[in-house]
Every structure is written in C-alpha cells, then in structure tokens.
PDB file of C-alpha atoms in Angstrom:
ATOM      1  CA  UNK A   1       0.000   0.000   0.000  1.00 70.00           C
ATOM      2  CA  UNK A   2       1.099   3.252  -0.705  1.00 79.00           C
ATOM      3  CA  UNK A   3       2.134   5.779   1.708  1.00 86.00           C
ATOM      4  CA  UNK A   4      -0.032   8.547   0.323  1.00 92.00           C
ATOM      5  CA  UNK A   5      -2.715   7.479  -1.622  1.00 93.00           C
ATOM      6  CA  UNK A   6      -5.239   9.810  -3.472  1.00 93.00           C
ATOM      7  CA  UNK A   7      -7.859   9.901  -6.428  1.00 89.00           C
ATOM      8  CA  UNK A   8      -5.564  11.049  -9.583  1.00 87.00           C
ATOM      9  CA  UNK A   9      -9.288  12.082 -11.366  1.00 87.00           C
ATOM     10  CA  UNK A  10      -9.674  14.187 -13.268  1.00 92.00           C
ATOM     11  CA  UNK A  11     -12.827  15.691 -11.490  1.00 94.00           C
ATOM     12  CA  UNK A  12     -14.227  17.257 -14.326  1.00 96.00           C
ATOM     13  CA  UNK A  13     -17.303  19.684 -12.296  1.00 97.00           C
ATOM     14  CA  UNK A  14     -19.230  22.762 -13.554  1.00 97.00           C
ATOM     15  CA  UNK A  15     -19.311  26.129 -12.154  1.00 98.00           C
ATOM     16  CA  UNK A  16     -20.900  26.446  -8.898  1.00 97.00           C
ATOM     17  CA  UNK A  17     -20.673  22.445  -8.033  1.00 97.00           C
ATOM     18  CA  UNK A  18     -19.261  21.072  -5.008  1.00 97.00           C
ATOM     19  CA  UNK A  19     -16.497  18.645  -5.090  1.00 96.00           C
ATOM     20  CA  UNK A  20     -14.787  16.846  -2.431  1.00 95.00           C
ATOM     21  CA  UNK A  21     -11.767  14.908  -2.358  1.00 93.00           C
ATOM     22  CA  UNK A  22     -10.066  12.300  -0.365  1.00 94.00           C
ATOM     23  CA  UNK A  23      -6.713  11.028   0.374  1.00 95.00           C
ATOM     24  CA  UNK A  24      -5.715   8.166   2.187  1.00 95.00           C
ATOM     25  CA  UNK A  25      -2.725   7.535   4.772  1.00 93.00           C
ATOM     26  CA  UNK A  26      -0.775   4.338   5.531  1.00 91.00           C
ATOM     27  CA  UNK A  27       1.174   5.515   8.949  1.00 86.00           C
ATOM     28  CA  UNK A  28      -0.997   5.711  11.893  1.00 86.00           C
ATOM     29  CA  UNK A  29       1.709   7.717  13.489  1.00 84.00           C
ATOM     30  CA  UNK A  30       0.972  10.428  10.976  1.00 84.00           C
ATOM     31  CA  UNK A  31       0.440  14.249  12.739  1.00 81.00           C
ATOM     32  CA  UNK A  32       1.032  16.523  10.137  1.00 85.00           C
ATOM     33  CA  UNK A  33      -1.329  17.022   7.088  1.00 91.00           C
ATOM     34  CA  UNK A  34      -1.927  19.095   4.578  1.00 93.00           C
ATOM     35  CA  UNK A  35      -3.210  20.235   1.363  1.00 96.00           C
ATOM     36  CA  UNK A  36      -1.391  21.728  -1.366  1.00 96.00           C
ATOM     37  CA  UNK A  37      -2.550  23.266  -4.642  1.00 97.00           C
ATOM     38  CA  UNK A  38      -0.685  22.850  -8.054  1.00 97.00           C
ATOM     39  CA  UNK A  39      -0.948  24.777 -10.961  1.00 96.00           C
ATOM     40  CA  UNK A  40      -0.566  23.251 -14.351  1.00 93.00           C
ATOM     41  CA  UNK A  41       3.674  24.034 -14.700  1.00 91.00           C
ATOM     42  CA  UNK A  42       3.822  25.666 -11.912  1.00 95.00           C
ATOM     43  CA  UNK A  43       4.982  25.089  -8.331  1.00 96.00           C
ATOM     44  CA  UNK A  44       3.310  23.585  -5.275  1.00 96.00           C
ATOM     45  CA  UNK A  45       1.974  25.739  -2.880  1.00 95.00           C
ATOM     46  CA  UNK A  46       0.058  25.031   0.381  1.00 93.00           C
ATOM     47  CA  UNK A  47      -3.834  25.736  -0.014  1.00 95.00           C
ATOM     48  CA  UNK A  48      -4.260  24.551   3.920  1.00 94.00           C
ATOM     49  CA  UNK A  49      -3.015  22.719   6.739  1.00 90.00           C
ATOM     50  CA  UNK A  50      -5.625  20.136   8.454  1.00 91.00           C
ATOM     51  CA  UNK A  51      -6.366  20.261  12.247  1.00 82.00           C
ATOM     52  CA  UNK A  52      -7.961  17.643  13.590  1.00 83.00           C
ATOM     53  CA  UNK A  53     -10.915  18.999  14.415  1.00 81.00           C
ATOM     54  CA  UNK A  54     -11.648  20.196  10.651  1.00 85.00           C
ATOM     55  CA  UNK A  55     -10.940  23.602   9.529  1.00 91.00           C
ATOM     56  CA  UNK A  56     -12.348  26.093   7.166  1.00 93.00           C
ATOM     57  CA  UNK A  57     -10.920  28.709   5.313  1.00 94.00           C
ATOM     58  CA  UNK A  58     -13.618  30.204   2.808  1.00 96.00           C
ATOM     59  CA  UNK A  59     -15.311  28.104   0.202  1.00 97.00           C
ATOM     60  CA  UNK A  60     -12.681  25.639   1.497  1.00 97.00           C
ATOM     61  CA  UNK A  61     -13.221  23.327   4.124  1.00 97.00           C
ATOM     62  CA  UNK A  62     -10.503  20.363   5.355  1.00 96.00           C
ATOM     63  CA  UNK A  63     -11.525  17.193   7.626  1.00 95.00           C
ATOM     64  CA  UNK A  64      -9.272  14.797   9.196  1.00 94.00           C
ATOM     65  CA  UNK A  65     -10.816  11.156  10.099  1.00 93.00           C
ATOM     66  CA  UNK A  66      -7.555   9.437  11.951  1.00 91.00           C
ATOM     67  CA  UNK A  67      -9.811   5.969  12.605  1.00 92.00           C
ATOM     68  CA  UNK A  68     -10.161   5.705   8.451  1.00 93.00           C
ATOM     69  CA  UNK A  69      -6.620   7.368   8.362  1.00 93.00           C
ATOM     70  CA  UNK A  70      -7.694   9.979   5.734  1.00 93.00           C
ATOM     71  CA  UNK A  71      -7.960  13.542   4.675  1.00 95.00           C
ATOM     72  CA  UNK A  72     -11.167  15.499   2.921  1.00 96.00           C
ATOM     73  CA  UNK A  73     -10.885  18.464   1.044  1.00 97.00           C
ATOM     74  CA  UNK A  74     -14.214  19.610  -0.033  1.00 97.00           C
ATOM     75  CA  UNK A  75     -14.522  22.968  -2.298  1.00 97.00           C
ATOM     76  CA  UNK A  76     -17.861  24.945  -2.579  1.00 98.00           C
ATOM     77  CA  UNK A  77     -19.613  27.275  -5.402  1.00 98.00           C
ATOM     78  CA  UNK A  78     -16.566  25.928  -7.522  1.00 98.00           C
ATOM     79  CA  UNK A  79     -14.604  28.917  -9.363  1.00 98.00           C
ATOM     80  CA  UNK A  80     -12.787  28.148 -13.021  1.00 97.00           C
ATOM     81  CA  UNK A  81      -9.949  29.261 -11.113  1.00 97.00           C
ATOM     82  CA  UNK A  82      -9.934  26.117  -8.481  1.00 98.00           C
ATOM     83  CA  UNK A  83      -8.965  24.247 -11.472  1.00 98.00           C
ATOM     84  CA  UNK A  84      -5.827  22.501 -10.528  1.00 97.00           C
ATOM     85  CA  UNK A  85      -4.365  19.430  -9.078  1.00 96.00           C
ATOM     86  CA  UNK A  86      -4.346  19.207  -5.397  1.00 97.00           C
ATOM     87  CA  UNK A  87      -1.785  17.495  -3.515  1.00 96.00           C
ATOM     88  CA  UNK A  88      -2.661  16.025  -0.026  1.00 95.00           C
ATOM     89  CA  UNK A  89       0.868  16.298   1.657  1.00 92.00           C
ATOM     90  CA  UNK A  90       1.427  13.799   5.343  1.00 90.00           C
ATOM     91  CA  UNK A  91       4.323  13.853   8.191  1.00 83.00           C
ATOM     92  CA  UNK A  92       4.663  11.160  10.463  1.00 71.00           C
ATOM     93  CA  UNK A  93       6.236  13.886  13.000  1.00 62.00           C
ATOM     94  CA  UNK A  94       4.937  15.994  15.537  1.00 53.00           C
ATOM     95  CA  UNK A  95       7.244  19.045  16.436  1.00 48.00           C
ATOM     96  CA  UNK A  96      10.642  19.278  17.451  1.00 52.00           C
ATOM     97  CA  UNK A  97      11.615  16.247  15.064  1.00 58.00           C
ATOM     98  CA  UNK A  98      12.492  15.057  11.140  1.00 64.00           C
ATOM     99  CA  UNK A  99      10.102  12.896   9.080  1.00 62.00           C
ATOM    100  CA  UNK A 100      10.166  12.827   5.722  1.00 69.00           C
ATOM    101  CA  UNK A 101       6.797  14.210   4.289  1.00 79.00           C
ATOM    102  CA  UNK A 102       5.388  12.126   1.708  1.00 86.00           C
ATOM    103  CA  UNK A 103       3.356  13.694  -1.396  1.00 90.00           C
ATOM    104  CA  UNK A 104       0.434  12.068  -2.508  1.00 92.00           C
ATOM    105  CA  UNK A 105       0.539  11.867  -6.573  1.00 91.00           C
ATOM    106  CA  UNK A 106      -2.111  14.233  -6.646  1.00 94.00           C
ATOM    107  CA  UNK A 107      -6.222  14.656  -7.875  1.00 95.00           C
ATOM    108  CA  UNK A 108      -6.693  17.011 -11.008  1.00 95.00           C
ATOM    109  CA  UNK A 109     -10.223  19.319 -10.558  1.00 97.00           C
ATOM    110  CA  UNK A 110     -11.061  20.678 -13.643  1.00 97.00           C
ATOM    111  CA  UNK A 111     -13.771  23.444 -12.956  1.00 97.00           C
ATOM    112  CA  UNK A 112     -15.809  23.804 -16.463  1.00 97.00           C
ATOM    113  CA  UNK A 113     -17.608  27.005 -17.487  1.00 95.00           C
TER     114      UNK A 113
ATOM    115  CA  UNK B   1      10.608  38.402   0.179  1.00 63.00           C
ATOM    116  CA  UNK B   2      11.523  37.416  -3.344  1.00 83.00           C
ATOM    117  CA  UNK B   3      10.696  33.215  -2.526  1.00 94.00           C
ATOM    118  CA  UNK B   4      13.036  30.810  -3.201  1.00 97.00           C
ATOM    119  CA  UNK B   5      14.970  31.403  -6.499  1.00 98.00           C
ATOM    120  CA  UNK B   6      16.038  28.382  -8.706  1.00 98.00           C
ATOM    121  CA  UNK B   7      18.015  28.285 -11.903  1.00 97.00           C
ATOM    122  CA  UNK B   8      18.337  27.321 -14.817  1.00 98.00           C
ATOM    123  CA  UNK B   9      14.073  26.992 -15.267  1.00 97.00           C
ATOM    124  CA  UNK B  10      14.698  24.979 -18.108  1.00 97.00           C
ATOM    125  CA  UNK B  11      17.701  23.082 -19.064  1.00 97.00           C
ATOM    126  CA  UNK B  12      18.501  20.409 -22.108  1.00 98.00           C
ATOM    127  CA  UNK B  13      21.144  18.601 -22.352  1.00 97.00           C
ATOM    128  CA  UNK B  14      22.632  15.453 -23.993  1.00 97.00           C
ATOM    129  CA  UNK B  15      22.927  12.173 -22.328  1.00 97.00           C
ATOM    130  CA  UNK B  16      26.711  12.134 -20.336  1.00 97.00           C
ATOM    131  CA  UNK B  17      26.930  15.235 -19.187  1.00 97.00           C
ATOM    132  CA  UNK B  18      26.487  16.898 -16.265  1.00 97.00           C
ATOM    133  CA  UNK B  19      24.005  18.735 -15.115  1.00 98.00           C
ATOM    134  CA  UNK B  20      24.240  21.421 -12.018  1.00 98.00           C
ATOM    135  CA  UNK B  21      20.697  23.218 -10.807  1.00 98.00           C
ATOM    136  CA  UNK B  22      21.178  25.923  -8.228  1.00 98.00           C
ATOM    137  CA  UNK B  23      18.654  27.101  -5.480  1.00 98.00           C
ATOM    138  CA  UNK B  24      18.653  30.331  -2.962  1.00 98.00           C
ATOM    139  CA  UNK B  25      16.103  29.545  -0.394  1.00 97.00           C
ATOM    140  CA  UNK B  26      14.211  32.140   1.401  1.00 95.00           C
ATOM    141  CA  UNK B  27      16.590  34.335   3.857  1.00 94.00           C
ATOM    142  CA  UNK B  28      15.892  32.813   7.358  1.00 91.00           C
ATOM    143  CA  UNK B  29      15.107  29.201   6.855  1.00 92.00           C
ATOM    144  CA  UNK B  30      16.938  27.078   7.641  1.00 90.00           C
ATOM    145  CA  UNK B  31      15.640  23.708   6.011  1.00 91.00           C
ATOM    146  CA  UNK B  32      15.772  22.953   2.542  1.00 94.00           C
ATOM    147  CA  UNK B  33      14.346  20.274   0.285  1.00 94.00           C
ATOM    148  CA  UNK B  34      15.284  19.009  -3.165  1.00 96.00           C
ATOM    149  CA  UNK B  35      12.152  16.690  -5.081  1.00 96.00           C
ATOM    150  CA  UNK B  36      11.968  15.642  -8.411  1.00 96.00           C
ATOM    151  CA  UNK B  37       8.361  15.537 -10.107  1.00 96.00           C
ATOM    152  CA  UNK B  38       7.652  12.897 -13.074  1.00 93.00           C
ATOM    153  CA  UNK B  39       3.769  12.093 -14.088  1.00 87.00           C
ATOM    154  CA  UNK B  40       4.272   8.336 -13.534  1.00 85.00           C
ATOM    155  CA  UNK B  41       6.151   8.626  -9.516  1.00 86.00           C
ATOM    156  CA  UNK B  42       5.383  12.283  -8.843  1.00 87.00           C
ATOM    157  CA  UNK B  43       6.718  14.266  -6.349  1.00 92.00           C
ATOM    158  CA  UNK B  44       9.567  12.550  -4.443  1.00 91.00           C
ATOM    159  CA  UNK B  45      12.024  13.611  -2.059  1.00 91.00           C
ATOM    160  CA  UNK B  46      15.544  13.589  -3.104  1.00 95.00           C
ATOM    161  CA  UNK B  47      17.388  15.194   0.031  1.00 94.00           C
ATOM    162  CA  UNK B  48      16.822  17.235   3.209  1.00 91.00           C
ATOM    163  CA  UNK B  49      19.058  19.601   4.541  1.00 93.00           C
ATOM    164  CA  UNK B  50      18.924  21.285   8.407  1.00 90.00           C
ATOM    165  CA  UNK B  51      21.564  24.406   8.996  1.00 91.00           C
ATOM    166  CA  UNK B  52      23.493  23.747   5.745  1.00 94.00           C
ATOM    167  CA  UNK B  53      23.620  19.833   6.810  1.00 94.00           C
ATOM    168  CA  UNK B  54      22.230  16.725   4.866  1.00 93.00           C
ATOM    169  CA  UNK B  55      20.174  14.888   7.272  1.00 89.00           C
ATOM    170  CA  UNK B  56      17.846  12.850   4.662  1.00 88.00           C
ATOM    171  CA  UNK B  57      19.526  11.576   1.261  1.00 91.00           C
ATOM    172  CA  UNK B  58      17.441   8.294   1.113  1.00 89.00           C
ATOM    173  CA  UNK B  59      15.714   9.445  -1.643  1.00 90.00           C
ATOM    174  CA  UNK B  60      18.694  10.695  -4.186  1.00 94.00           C
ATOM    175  CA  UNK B  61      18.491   7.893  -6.099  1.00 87.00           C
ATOM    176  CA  UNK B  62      22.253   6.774  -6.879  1.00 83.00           C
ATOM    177  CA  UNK B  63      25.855   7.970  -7.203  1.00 90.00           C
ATOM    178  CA  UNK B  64      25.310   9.964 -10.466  1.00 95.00           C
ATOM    179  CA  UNK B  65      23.340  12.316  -8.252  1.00 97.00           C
ATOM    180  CA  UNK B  66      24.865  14.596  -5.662  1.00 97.00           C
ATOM    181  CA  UNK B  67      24.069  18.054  -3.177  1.00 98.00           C
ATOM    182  CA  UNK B  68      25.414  20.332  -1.863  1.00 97.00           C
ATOM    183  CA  UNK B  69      24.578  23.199   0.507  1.00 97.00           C
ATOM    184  CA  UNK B  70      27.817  25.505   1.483  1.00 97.00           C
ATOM    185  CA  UNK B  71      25.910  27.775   3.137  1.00 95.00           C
ATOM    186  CA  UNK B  72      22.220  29.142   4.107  1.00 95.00           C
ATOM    187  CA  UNK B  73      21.683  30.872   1.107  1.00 95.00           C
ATOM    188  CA  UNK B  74      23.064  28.585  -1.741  1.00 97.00           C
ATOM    189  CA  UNK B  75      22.360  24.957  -2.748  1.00 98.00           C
ATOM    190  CA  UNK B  76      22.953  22.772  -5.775  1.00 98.00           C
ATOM    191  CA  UNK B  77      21.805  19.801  -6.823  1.00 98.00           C
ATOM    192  CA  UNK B  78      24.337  17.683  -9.668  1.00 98.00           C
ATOM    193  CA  UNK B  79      24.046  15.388 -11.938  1.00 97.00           C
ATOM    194  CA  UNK B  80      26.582  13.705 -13.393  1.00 97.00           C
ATOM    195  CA  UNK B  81      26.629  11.692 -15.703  1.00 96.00           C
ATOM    196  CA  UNK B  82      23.031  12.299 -16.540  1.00 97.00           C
ATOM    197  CA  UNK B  83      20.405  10.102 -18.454  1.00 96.00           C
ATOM    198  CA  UNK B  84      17.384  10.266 -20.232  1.00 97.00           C
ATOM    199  CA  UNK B  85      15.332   9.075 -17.565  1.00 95.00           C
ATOM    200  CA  UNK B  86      16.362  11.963 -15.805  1.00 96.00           C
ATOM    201  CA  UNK B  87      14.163  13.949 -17.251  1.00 97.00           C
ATOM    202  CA  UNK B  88      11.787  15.854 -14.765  1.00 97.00           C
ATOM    203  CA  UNK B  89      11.574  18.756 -13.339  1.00 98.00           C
ATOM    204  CA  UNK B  90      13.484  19.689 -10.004  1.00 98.00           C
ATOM    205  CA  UNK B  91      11.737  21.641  -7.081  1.00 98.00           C
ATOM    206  CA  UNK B  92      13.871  23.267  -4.430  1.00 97.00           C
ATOM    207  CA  UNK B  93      11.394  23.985  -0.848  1.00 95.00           C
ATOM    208  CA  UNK B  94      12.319  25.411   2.098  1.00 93.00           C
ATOM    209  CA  UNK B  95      10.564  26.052   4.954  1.00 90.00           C
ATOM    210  CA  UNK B  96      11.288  27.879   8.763  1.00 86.00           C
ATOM    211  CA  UNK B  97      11.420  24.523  10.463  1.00 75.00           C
ATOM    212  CA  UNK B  98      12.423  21.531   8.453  1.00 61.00           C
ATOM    213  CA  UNK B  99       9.798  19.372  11.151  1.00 63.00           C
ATOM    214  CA  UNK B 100       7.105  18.703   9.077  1.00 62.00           C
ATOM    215  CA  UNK B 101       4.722  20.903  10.756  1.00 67.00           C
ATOM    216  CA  UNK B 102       5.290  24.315   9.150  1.00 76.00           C
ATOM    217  CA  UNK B 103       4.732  25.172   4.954  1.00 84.00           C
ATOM    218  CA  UNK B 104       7.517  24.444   2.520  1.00 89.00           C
ATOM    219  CA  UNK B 105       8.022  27.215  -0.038  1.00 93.00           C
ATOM    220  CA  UNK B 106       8.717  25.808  -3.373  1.00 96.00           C
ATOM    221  CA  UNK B 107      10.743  27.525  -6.097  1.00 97.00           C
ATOM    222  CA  UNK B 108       9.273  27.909  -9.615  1.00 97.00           C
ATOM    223  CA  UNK B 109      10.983  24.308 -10.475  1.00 98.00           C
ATOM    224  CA  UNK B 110      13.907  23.390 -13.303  1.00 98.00           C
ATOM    225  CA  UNK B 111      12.555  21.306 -16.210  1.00 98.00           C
ATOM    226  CA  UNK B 112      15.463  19.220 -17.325  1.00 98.00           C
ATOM    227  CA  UNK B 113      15.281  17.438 -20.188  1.00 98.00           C
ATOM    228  CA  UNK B 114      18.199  14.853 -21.126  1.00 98.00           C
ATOM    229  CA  UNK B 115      17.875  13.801 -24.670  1.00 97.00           C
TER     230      UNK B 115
END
C-alpha cells in the first residue's frame, strides 16, 4: 500500500458544483497534514493545513478522520480558477523532530464554465 | 521576500553530461528540500538539509546524483553523468522549520530534459 494514496481524477465539475476529495494515509503515526494546490507548470503551494478537528478557510473546508486514516478536502460554489491538481501532503512527525513528508501523486479538478 | 529562487528553469542537455541546478532559499530558513516531479512517480524527495547539513539523502536515487549546501543561502543539486530518464523537473522547498509541521516554499521548479 502506498504511503499517500489519493484519487488522480480528473474531477471534471461545472461552475458552482461542489467537489470533495479524499486522500488516504498508511502511517498511523501520521500528525502533520496538509493540502497543497498545483498549478498546471507551476509550483506547489500550500492551499491549507488540516487540524484535527476540521478547519475552514472560505469556500474551502478540510476534515481529518484518523480511525479511516484519511484527509477530505471539499470545495464549494466551484470557481474556473480552483482548477488545478491538489496534492494532499502527510508527516509522520509531531514538532521538534524530522520525518520525511510524503506527497500524494495528486487529484486534477477541472472546474468547467 | 523574493521566494526561493532556482536556476536554470529549463535546461537540455545530452545524455553524459552533467548537469548542475542551483537554489537560494528564502533568507531565514533554515531547512531545505530538493524533489523531483515525473507524471508516472510524482513528487519525491531527493534530500533534506537542516543548517546547511544533509540529514535525509534516502531518496537521491544513486551515485550519479549529488548536493550540496555551502551555506544558508546557496544549494545545488548535480548530476553527473546524466540520463534520459532523468528527465523531470526539479523543485527546491524550504521552509522555517524543516519538522514537518510548518509550509515548505517551493521555487518555480527546473525542467530538465536529457535527450
């Protein structure tokens, strides 16, 4: 099984749709998650981190379910410009200590007009 | 802050010779990361370094690859000789902490191609 395991799509949704994703983690020790959002030839950079008790940041909104080991992204009122692929990122460490953070391969959204 | 600045962005080359990619992480960090990105594996960690020091190579994946990092503000990444399945394109990160539990900053990336 693979570390960091996630949906590669595409999501193909309209305008306005919601979409969630999910990603899947092998290490129960796992602390650290996030997501990060791609750009087609472009770098990674992080959308949000995910606190176990779920977090929200606009039309955004990030879950954490540590018994099923994975991580939800779901996006509302979808925007042509959420079209991307979205990396869910996990680290085995807490603070103070080095674990190497694992990618997942990534989900492509394509938001269509 | 101008991010973390990597160079060449795009590089070709022939098969045999070496390649060097440079990064300048943002001022104050003091972790840095090296991953290559292909569509079949990814992203994948190639190297981690902590105050100028390699504390993760497990991922570089043999001799013909090599880092270096002589001081906070400079890293390179080398390969030599390279091959066509080389071809990717390299991300330098670096981040405040190097733990895991703060963002990594990526740089814009170097698409290598080795023909």
């Amino acid at each position: 099984r693979k570390e960091v395991e996630q949906d590669p799509g595409p999501f193909n949704v309209p305008e306005g749709a919601t979409v969630a994703f999910n990603c899947t983690y092998s290490n129960s020790a796992s602390q650290s998650f996030f997501w990060y959002r791609q750009d087609c030839r472009k770098e990674p950079k992080l959308l949000m981190s995910v606190y176990s008790s779920g977090n929200e940041d606009g039309r955004f909104t990030a879950q954490l379910n540590r018994a099923s080991q994975y991580i939800s992204l779901l996006i509302r009122d979808s925007k042509l410009s959420d079209s991307a692929t979205y990396l869910c990122v996990v680290n085995p460490a807490g603070s103070g200590g080095y674990q190497k953070v694992t990618f997942g391969t990534g989900t492509k959204l394509q938001v269509i007009p | 802050d101008a991010g973390v600045i990597q160079s060449p962005r795009h590089e070709v080359t022939e098969m045999g010779q070496e390649v060097t990619l440079r990064c300048k992480p943002i001022s104050g960090h003091n972790s840095l990361f090296w991953y290559r990105q292909t569509m079949m594996r990814g992203l994948e960690l190639l190297i981690y370094f902590n105050n100028n020091v390699p504390i993760d190579d497990s991922g570089m994946p043999e001799d013909r690859f090599s880092a270096k990092m002589p001081n906070a503000s400079f890293s390179t990444l080398k390969i030599q000789p390279s091959e066509p399945r080389d071809s990717a394109v390299y991300f330098c990160a670096s981040s405040w902490q190097g733990d895991g539990t703060d963002t990594q900053y990526f740089g814009p990336g170097t698409r290598l191609t080795v023909l």
